[in-house]
Tab-separated table of C-alpha atoms and ligand atoms in Angstrom:
chain	number	residue	atom	x	y	z
A	463	UNK	CA	124.330	79.858	88.672
A	464	UNK	CA	127.618	78.239	89.513
A	465	UNK	CA	128.117	76.441	92.774
A	466	UNK	CA	131.258	76.523	94.881
A	467	UNK	CA	131.792	73.980	97.587
A	468	UNK	CA	134.046	73.731	100.611
A	469	UNK	CA	134.558	70.181	101.861
A	470	UNK	CA	135.625	69.311	105.392
A	471	UNK	CA	136.221	65.660	106.108
A	472	UNK	CA	138.991	63.564	107.594
A	473	UNK	CA	137.899	60.750	105.285
A	474	UNK	CA	139.742	60.854	101.998
A	475	UNK	CA	137.245	58.502	100.392
A	476	UNK	CA	134.391	60.835	101.285
A	477	UNK	CA	136.180	63.791	99.709
A	478	UNK	CA	136.914	61.806	96.571
A	479	UNK	CA	133.312	60.639	96.258
A	480	UNK	CA	132.176	64.246	96.260
A	481	UNK	CA	134.677	65.153	93.560
A	482	UNK	CA	133.470	62.195	91.497
A	483	UNK	CA	129.825	63.136	91.905
A	484	UNK	CA	130.516	66.726	90.901
A	485	UNK	CA	131.988	65.711	87.572
A	486	UNK	CA	128.474	65.051	86.337
A	487	UNK	CA	126.896	68.209	87.690
A	488	UNK	CA	127.405	71.310	85.568
A	489	UNK	CA	128.851	74.547	86.981
A	490	UNK	CA	130.036	73.138	90.256
A	491	UNK	CA	133.490	73.247	91.740
A	492	UNK	CA	135.335	72.601	94.957
A	493	UNK	CA	137.095	75.769	96.072
A	494	UNK	CA	138.608	74.426	99.287
A	495	UNK	CA	139.086	71.105	100.928
A	496	UNK	CA	140.029	70.429	104.531
A	497	UNK	CA	141.275	67.050	105.717
A	498	UNK	CA	139.831	67.518	109.199
A	499	UNK	CA	136.814	68.971	110.946
A	500	UNK	CA	138.698	70.943	113.549
A	501	UNK	CA	137.587	73.549	116.032
A	502	UNK	CA	139.045	76.303	113.901
A	503	UNK	CA	137.356	75.189	110.705
A	504	UNK	CA	135.327	78.388	110.913
A	505	UNK	CA	138.437	80.502	110.432
A	506	UNK	CA	139.269	78.793	107.185
A	507	UNK	CA	135.670	78.902	106.038
A	508	UNK	CA	135.456	82.623	106.776
A	509	UNK	CA	138.590	83.162	104.751
A	510	UNK	CA	137.149	81.134	101.870
A	511	UNK	CA	133.909	83.085	102.025
A	512	UNK	CA	135.791	86.340	101.671
A	513	UNK	CA	136.827	85.179	98.229
A	514	UNK	CA	133.717	83.150	97.394
A	515	UNK	CA	130.759	84.633	99.268
A	516	UNK	CA	128.342	82.120	97.705
A	517	UNK	CA	130.250	78.996	98.641
A	518	UNK	CA	128.455	76.223	100.507
A	519	UNK	CA	130.001	73.857	103.039
A	520	UNK	CA	129.808	70.070	103.262
A	521	UNK	CA	130.820	68.710	106.656
A	522	UNK	CA	131.452	65.061	107.327
A	523	UNK	CA	130.371	64.250	110.886
A	524	UNK	CA	131.103	60.528	110.687
A	525	UNK	CA	134.353	60.681	112.636
A	526	UNK	CA	134.757	62.656	115.848
A	527	UNK	CA	131.062	63.479	115.825
A	528	UNK	CA	131.177	65.501	118.993
A	529	UNK	CA	134.042	67.727	117.849
A	530	UNK	CA	132.405	68.051	114.452
A	531	UNK	CA	129.224	69.383	116.079
A	532	UNK	CA	131.224	71.958	117.983
A	533	UNK	CA	133.033	72.957	114.811
A	534	UNK	CA	129.725	73.225	112.970
A	535	UNK	CA	128.210	75.481	115.615
A	536	UNK	CA	131.219	77.773	115.435
A	537	UNK	CA	130.990	77.982	111.651
A	538	UNK	CA	127.308	78.866	111.845
A	539	UNK	CA	127.972	81.496	114.490
A	540	UNK	CA	130.738	83.058	112.472
A	541	UNK	CA	128.941	82.847	109.127
A	542	UNK	CA	125.180	82.565	109.729
A	543	UNK	CA	124.337	82.798	106.026
A	544	UNK	CA	126.494	79.964	104.769
A	545	UNK	CA	124.593	76.943	103.406
A	546	UNK	CA	125.715	73.758	105.146
A	547	UNK	CA	125.186	70.131	104.208
A	548	UNK	CA	126.003	67.649	106.957
A	549	UNK	CA	126.780	64.037	106.236
A	550	UNK	CA	127.104	60.982	108.450
A	551	UNK	CA	126.609	57.225	108.564
A	552	UNK	CA	124.170	57.704	111.366
A	553	UNK	CA	120.885	59.041	110.127
A	554	UNK	CA	118.681	58.450	113.141
A	555	UNK	CA	116.267	61.196	114.061
A	556	UNK	CA	118.420	62.390	116.916
A	557	UNK	CA	121.522	62.923	114.778
A	558	UNK	CA	119.586	64.671	112.033
A	559	UNK	CA	117.787	66.982	114.443
A	560	UNK	CA	121.016	67.765	116.264
A	561	UNK	CA	122.628	68.626	112.920
A	562	UNK	CA	119.806	70.943	111.943
A	563	UNK	CA	119.929	72.605	115.353
A	564	UNK	CA	123.652	73.113	114.994
A	565	UNK	CA	123.038	74.972	111.759
A	566	UNK	CA	122.856	72.425	108.940
A	567	UNK	CA	120.523	73.166	106.032
A	568	UNK	CA	120.506	69.616	104.715
A	569	UNK	CA	121.571	66.108	105.667
A	570	UNK	CA	123.060	63.332	103.548
A	571	UNK	CA	123.456	59.786	104.737
A	572	UNK	CA	126.691	57.891	104.060
A	573	UNK	CA	127.788	56.018	102.027
A	574	UNK	CA	126.975	58.822	99.620
A	575	UNK	CA	124.786	57.942	96.668
A	576	UNK	CA	125.130	59.958	93.503
A	577	UNK	CA	121.424	60.501	92.998
A	578	UNK	CA	120.984	61.671	96.577
A	579	UNK	CA	123.952	63.974	96.298
A	580	UNK	CA	122.591	65.466	93.098
A	581	UNK	CA	119.212	66.050	94.779
A	582	UNK	CA	120.936	67.812	97.652
A	583	UNK	CA	122.683	70.130	95.188
A	584	UNK	CA	119.343	70.819	93.494
A	585	UNK	CA	117.734	71.642	96.858
A	586	UNK	CA	120.608	73.951	97.589
A	587	UNK	CA	120.218	75.717	94.243
A	588	UNK	CA	116.527	76.256	94.931
A	589	UNK	CA	117.066	77.705	98.365
A	590	UNK	CA	117.079	81.483	98.203
A	591	UNK	CA	119.924	82.835	100.221
A	592	UNK	CA	122.017	85.837	100.870
A	593	UNK	CA	125.657	85.785	100.012
A	594	UNK	CA	127.555	85.219	103.216
A	595	UNK	CA	128.949	88.529	104.286
A	596	UNK	CA	132.623	88.634	103.496
A	597	UNK	CA	133.328	91.091	106.299
A	598	UNK	CA	134.240	88.922	109.239
A	599	UNK	CA	134.983	90.169	112.705
A	600	UNK	CA	138.057	87.991	112.819
A	601	UNK	CA	141.543	89.378	112.734
A	602	UNK	CA	143.654	88.765	109.681
A	603	UNK	CA	146.816	86.739	109.510
A	604	UNK	CA	149.611	88.027	107.300
A	605	UNK	CA	152.656	85.848	106.813
A	606	UNK	CA	156.012	86.887	105.502
A	607	UNK	CA	157.973	84.138	103.827
A	608	UNK	CA	161.497	84.602	102.571
A	609	UNK	CA	162.395	83.202	99.179
A	610	UNK	CA	165.949	83.159	100.482
A	611	UNK	CA	167.882	83.994	103.622
A	612	UNK	CA	168.524	87.637	104.314
A	613	UNK	CA	166.036	89.030	101.804
A	614	UNK	CA	164.405	91.115	104.514
A	615	UNK	CA	161.573	88.883	105.719
A	616	UNK	CA	162.039	89.775	109.346
A	617	UNK	CA	162.462	93.471	108.600
A	618	UNK	CA	159.181	93.564	106.685
A	619	UNK	CA	157.271	91.567	109.275
A	620	UNK	CA	157.537	94.471	111.717
A	621	UNK	CA	154.495	96.641	112.087
A	622	UNK	CA	152.908	98.716	114.767
A	623	UNK	CA	149.963	98.766	117.141
A	624	UNK	CA	147.255	96.247	117.872
A	625	UNK	CA	149.265	93.704	116.044
A	626	UNK	CA	150.633	90.426	117.242
A	627	UNK	CA	153.960	89.552	115.709
A	628	UNK	CA	154.581	85.813	115.846
A	629	UNK	CA	158.122	84.715	115.099
A	630	UNK	CA	157.943	81.214	113.697
A	631	UNK	CA	161.509	81.271	112.428
A	632	UNK	CA	162.916	78.988	115.111
A	633	UNK	CA	166.321	78.986	113.501
A	634	UNK	CA	166.873	82.707	113.144
A	635	UNK	CA	164.698	83.742	116.124
A	636	UNK	CA	165.625	87.344	115.520
A	637	UNK	CA	162.408	89.356	115.640
A	638	UNK	CA	163.005	90.100	119.312
A	639	UNK	CA	166.568	91.126	118.628
A	640	UNK	CA	165.496	93.340	115.747
A	641	UNK	CA	162.917	95.185	117.797
A	642	UNK	CA	165.237	95.307	120.785
A	643	UNK	CA	163.311	93.295	123.323
A	644	UNK	CA	164.265	90.325	125.423
A	645	UNK	CA	161.290	87.998	125.873
A	646	UNK	CA	160.676	86.353	129.274
A	647	UNK	CA	158.366	83.742	127.761
A	648	UNK	CA	158.201	81.882	124.498
A	649	UNK	CA	155.948	79.725	122.338
A	650	UNK	CA	156.738	76.819	124.654
A	651	UNK	CA	154.877	78.594	127.486
A	652	UNK	CA	152.031	79.405	125.120
A	653	UNK	CA	151.778	75.748	124.116
A	654	UNK	CA	151.709	74.616	127.745
A	655	UNK	CA	148.933	77.037	128.634
A	656	UNK	CA	146.746	76.839	125.540
A	657	UNK	CA	143.832	75.106	127.228
A	658	UNK	CA	143.351	77.997	129.634
A	659	UNK	CA	144.395	80.818	127.327
A	660	UNK	CA	142.637	84.141	127.703
A	661	UNK	CA	143.668	87.722	127.078
A	662	UNK	CA	145.127	88.265	130.541
A	663	UNK	CA	147.234	85.135	130.408
A	664	UNK	CA	148.288	85.901	126.851
A	665	UNK	CA	149.510	89.353	127.812
A	666	UNK	CA	151.516	87.799	130.598
A	667	UNK	CA	153.233	85.435	128.194
A	668	UNK	CA	154.160	87.832	125.424
A	669	UNK	CA	156.424	90.806	125.164
A	670	UNK	CA	154.748	94.143	124.703
A	671	UNK	CA	156.746	96.469	122.553
A	672	UNK	CA	156.634	100.126	123.612
A	673	UNK	CA	155.020	100.815	120.218
A	674	UNK	CA	152.080	98.673	121.208
A	675	UNK	CA	152.536	95.399	119.428
A	676	UNK	CA	152.763	92.033	121.068
A	677	UNK	CA	155.681	89.846	120.241
A	678	UNK	CA	155.579	86.064	120.500
A	679	UNK	CA	158.983	84.462	120.194
A	680	UNK	CA	160.233	80.948	119.679
A	681	UNK	CA	162.272	79.370	122.466
A	682	UNK	CA	165.936	80.238	122.668
A	683	UNK	CA	167.033	76.707	122.001
A	684	UNK	CA	166.300	75.396	118.533
A	685	UNK	CA	165.801	71.850	119.824
A	686	UNK	CA	162.746	72.985	121.819
A	687	UNK	CA	160.980	73.491	118.497
A	688	UNK	CA	159.339	70.064	118.837
A	689	UNK	CA	157.416	71.142	121.919
A	690	UNK	CA	155.233	73.514	119.928
A	691	UNK	CA	153.211	71.342	117.588
A	692	UNK	CA	151.093	72.049	114.561
A	693	UNK	CA	147.751	71.421	116.350
A	694	UNK	CA	148.954	73.824	119.052
A	695	UNK	CA	149.608	76.424	116.426
A	696	UNK	CA	146.138	75.974	114.927
A	697	UNK	CA	144.517	76.414	118.311
A	698	UNK	CA	146.686	79.413	119.086
A	699	UNK	CA	145.793	80.933	115.707
A	700	UNK	CA	142.063	80.658	116.478
A	701	UNK	CA	142.648	82.461	119.741
A	702	UNK	CA	144.664	85.174	118.022
A	703	UNK	CA	142.218	85.965	115.236
A	704	UNK	CA	139.373	86.124	117.715
A	705	UNK	CA	141.106	88.625	119.939
A	706	UNK	CA	143.330	90.673	117.670
A	707	UNK	CA	142.923	92.682	114.532
A	708	UNK	CA	146.092	91.722	112.776
A	709	UNK	CA	148.525	88.897	113.242
A	710	UNK	CA	151.819	89.144	111.440
A	711	UNK	CA	153.954	86.054	111.150
A	712	UNK	CA	157.634	85.890	110.388
A	713	UNK	CA	157.496	82.524	108.655
A	714	UNK	CA	161.208	82.401	107.948
A	715	UNK	CA	161.891	80.468	104.797
A	716	UNK	CA	161.449	76.761	105.479
A	717	UNK	CA	158.108	75.874	103.952
A	718	UNK	CA	158.755	72.207	104.574
A	719	UNK	CA	158.180	72.845	108.295
A	720	UNK	CA	154.638	71.763	109.200
A	721	UNK	CA	154.272	74.681	111.593
A	722	UNK	CA	155.148	77.142	108.860
A	723	UNK	CA	152.724	75.395	106.515
A	724	UNK	CA	149.902	75.627	109.041
A	725	UNK	CA	150.691	79.320	109.439
A	726	UNK	CA	150.624	79.899	105.701
A	727	UNK	CA	147.343	78.029	105.377
A	728	UNK	CA	145.746	80.186	108.084
A	729	UNK	CA	146.891	83.376	106.401
A	730	UNK	CA	144.681	85.767	104.470
A	731	UNK	CA	147.793	86.843	102.662
A	732	UNK	CA	151.246	85.412	102.297
A	733	UNK	CA	153.903	87.900	101.307
A	734	UNK	CA	156.666	86.144	99.506
A	735	UNK	CA	159.706	88.337	99.990
A	736	UNK	CA	162.274	88.422	97.211
A	737	UNK	CA	165.095	90.658	96.194
A	738	UNK	CA	166.153	91.264	92.630
A	739	UNK	CA	168.837	88.606	92.915
A	740	UNK	CA	168.281	85.737	90.496
A	741	UNK	CA	168.641	82.920	93.072
A	742	UNK	CA	165.905	84.493	95.198
A	743	UNK	CA	163.585	84.709	92.214
A	744	UNK	CA	164.293	81.146	91.190
A	745	UNK	CA	163.440	79.982	94.705
A	746	UNK	CA	160.319	82.110	94.699
A	747	UNK	CA	159.197	80.312	91.566
A	748	UNK	CA	159.562	76.941	93.299
A	749	UNK	CA	157.843	78.231	96.429
A	750	UNK	CA	154.865	79.534	94.482
A	751	UNK	CA	154.415	76.191	92.740
A	752	UNK	CA	154.645	74.346	96.062
A	753	UNK	CA	152.246	76.682	97.836
A	754	UNK	CA	149.659	76.438	95.088
A	755	UNK	CA	149.923	72.646	95.265
A	756	UNK	CA	149.356	72.920	99.003
A	757	UNK	CA	146.088	74.709	98.452
A	758	UNK	CA	146.964	78.379	98.626
A	759	UNK	CA	145.301	80.424	95.919
A	760	UNK	CA	147.314	82.686	93.627
A	761	UNK	CA	145.520	85.736	94.983
A	762	UNK	CA	146.527	84.942	98.550
A	763	UNK	CA	150.137	85.031	97.481
A	764	UNK	CA	151.732	88.445	97.074
A	765	UNK	CA	155.197	89.109	95.799
A	766	UNK	CA	157.103	91.787	97.670
A	767	UNK	CA	160.362	92.967	96.205
A	768	UNK	CA	162.603	94.212	98.986
A	769	UNK	CA	165.504	96.585	98.411
A	770	UNK	CA	163.825	97.372	95.125
A	771	UNK	CA	165.772	99.326	92.501
A	772	UNK	CA	163.958	100.638	89.474
A	773	UNK	CA	167.047	100.601	87.283
A	774	UNK	CA	169.167	97.745	88.551
A	775	UNK	CA	172.536	96.770	87.124
A	776	UNK	CA	172.776	93.672	84.963
A	777	UNK	CA	173.372	91.346	87.935
A	778	UNK	CA	169.862	91.977	89.130
A	779	UNK	CA	166.484	91.198	87.650
A	780	UNK	CA	164.168	93.969	86.517
A	781	UNK	CA	160.606	94.135	87.725
A	782	UNK	CA	159.416	92.878	84.343
A	783	UNK	CA	161.708	89.875	84.513
A	784	UNK	CA	160.483	89.058	88.011
A	785	UNK	CA	156.856	89.313	87.011
A	786	UNK	CA	157.399	87.205	83.938
A	787	UNK	CA	159.302	84.504	85.780
A	788	UNK	CA	156.805	84.342	88.610
A	789	UNK	CA	153.879	84.788	86.279
A	790	UNK	CA	152.147	87.297	88.487
A	791	UNK	CA	152.374	90.998	89.220
A	792	UNK	CA	154.595	92.142	92.047
A	793	UNK	CA	152.474	93.464	94.890
A	794	UNK	CA	154.924	95.972	96.235
A	795	UNK	CA	158.464	97.264	95.983
A	796	UNK	CA	160.186	98.400	99.166
A	797	UNK	CA	163.196	100.618	98.515
A	798	UNK	CA	166.586	99.927	99.945
A	799	UNK	CA	167.307	102.119	102.894
A	800	UNK	CA	170.365	102.602	105.048
A	801	UNK	CA	168.053	103.253	107.963
A	802	UNK	CA	166.794	99.654	107.956
A	803	UNK	CA	170.232	98.483	108.902
A	804	UNK	CA	170.703	101.308	111.366
A	805	UNK	CA	167.402	100.475	113.102
A	806	UNK	CA	168.404	96.858	113.498
A	807	UNK	CA	171.735	97.880	114.936
A	808	UNK	CA	169.997	100.194	117.369
A	809	UNK	CA	167.472	97.466	118.179
A	810	UNK	CA	164.501	99.646	117.361
A	811	UNK	CA	161.795	98.847	114.823
A	812	UNK	CA	162.222	101.252	111.933
A	813	UNK	CA	158.617	102.349	112.311
A	814	UNK	CA	159.743	103.984	115.571
A	815	UNK	CA	162.759	105.544	114.021
A	816	UNK	CA	162.639	109.174	112.977
A	817	UNK	CA	165.577	108.768	110.676
A	818	UNK	CA	163.833	105.992	108.806
A	819	UNK	CA	161.345	108.303	107.131
A	820	UNK	CA	161.785	106.968	103.608
A	821	UNK	CA	161.394	103.327	104.542
A	822	UNK	CA	158.653	104.116	106.986
A	823	UNK	CA	156.630	105.894	104.291
A	824	UNK	CA	157.055	103.070	101.803
A	825	UNK	CA	156.169	100.560	104.439
A	826	UNK	CA	153.062	102.341	105.664
A	827	UNK	CA	151.831	102.580	102.089
A	828	UNK	CA	152.519	98.889	101.703
A	829	UNK	CA	150.531	98.100	104.845
A	830	UNK	CA	147.667	100.296	103.613
A	831	UNK	CA	147.596	98.451	100.339
A	832	UNK	CA	147.699	95.074	102.081
A	833	UNK	CA	144.908	95.915	104.512
A	834	UNK	CA	142.838	97.717	101.899
A	835	UNK	CA	143.115	101.089	103.648
A	836	UNK	CA	142.357	103.964	101.347
A	837	UNK	CA	145.468	106.045	101.794
A	838	UNK	CA	147.602	103.794	99.606
A	839	UNK	CA	149.063	106.587	97.582
A	840	UNK	CA	152.773	105.900	97.601
A	841	UNK	CA	154.216	104.148	94.643
A	842	UNK	CA	153.587	100.473	94.334
A	843	UNK	CA	155.604	98.156	92.210
B	2331	LIG	N1	164.677	97.681	102.549
B	2331	LIG	C1	165.873	97.482	103.134
B	2331	LIG	N2	166.890	98.365	102.952
B	2331	LIG	C2	168.087	98.159	103.534
B	2331	LIG	N3	168.390	97.119	104.297
B	2331	LIG	C3	167.453	96.192	104.514
B	2331	LIG	C4	166.143	96.333	103.949
B	2331	LIG	N4	165.424	95.240	104.337
B	2331	LIG	C5	166.243	94.488	105.106
B	2331	LIG	N5	167.460	95.061	105.218
B	2331	LIG	C6	168.595	94.549	105.984
B	2331	LIG	O1	168.976	93.279	105.468
B	2331	LIG	C7	169.373	92.422	106.528
B	2331	LIG	C8	168.580	91.132	106.475
B	2331	LIG	O2	167.232	91.445	106.785
B	2331	LIG	P1	166.313	90.450	107.587
B	2331	LIG	O3	166.957	89.947	108.815
B	2331	LIG	O4	165.006	91.135	107.706
B	2331	LIG	O5	166.238	89.290	106.503
B	2331	LIG	P2	165.614	87.839	106.665
B	2331	LIG	O6	165.128	87.475	105.306
B	2331	LIG	O7	164.647	87.801	107.773
B	2331	LIG	O8	166.906	87.030	107.012
B	2331	LIG	P3	167.063	85.589	107.739
B	2331	LIG	O9	167.068	84.606	106.642
B	2331	LIG	O10	168.357	85.734	108.438
B	2331	LIG	O11	165.893	85.457	108.681
B	2331	LIG	C9	169.186	93.201	107.826
B	2331	LIG	O12	170.419	93.734	108.206
B	2331	LIG	C10	168.215	94.308	107.433
B	2331	LIG	O13	168.395	95.459	108.201
B	2332	LIG	MG1	164.455	86.514	109.373
């Protein structure tokens, strides 16, 4: 049996030691690695378990022990079947018992010793266990990232009902404009109120579109960007996935922004939006390489070709060329539609627009395919 591990530790040396120890143990691999033991660790672990239901977790409690315990309890609550090894410098009875109570299956004292680590892996292999159920009750985060400006990222990030649309494109800040609403509050207010966030407060701070989705917008002034930090985003994301079924993020196109990165890392799927223009595809290639380096898996990344033409003229890339260059199949092709532009001009989401039937159909089929709904019958790229 092969063993997949998820490591959470703010100590780089600890993470490296585990990698080193694994070299000598057959059929083991690290499938995810987190440089912190944060309160929303469970979200990432749940996402990892969806792809690797047999993965086990190693949590380093040495730093921030109290927070690490809280994080551990949340992981165990969210994924009761996951096998957890806890590690710390303190190995007094109290710490060990507290770890076991919080959900650990095993305990390893630090500094890690190879022989002890190997024994822990053997104990884990011998423990009969159920695969952690991949079906989590958490909402899913879907990010849309543009390989270039104007490729249609914002247009595609619109969806309807029970969805929270978070506009993280501080520069463009045009989700609100595109769906025709004028927000009273912004991410700045969300950041200021995070510690007491609940559903009632949340609904007071976001814009509710008549179609039923909640819109969270960046502040009007670009320079206020700094007030909403990456840790704030992570905390906000935990709140969102606990309370809402689907969270759609307009991630703009600046992957060097730490906020955008955090959003992409919390996403079940990242839709990389391209058009058939060569510069967009070239950028997409660079983005894919960067995102994989940053820890996103190929299967989390989906290529969406917007304004897709089956038989493009010679200035545009064909689907085959795109797939070859990006070395992965395109997930979906959204046709070009005059009604997309018309909806923006009218300030109505095209999903609410009767005239936008063609785009609406393509888009619903796309959403079905993305969420795994069965009715995905329309053509996919
Ligand atoms: N499938 C489509 N068919 C026709 N027009 C489209 C389509 N998708 C997007 N558009 C139009 O292209 C323009 C740019 O779209 P959008 O604002 O969504 O792009 P973006 O990638 O978010 O751009 P930015 O970099 O400015 O944020 C808009 O006018 C939009 O209506
Ligand atoms: Mg945009």
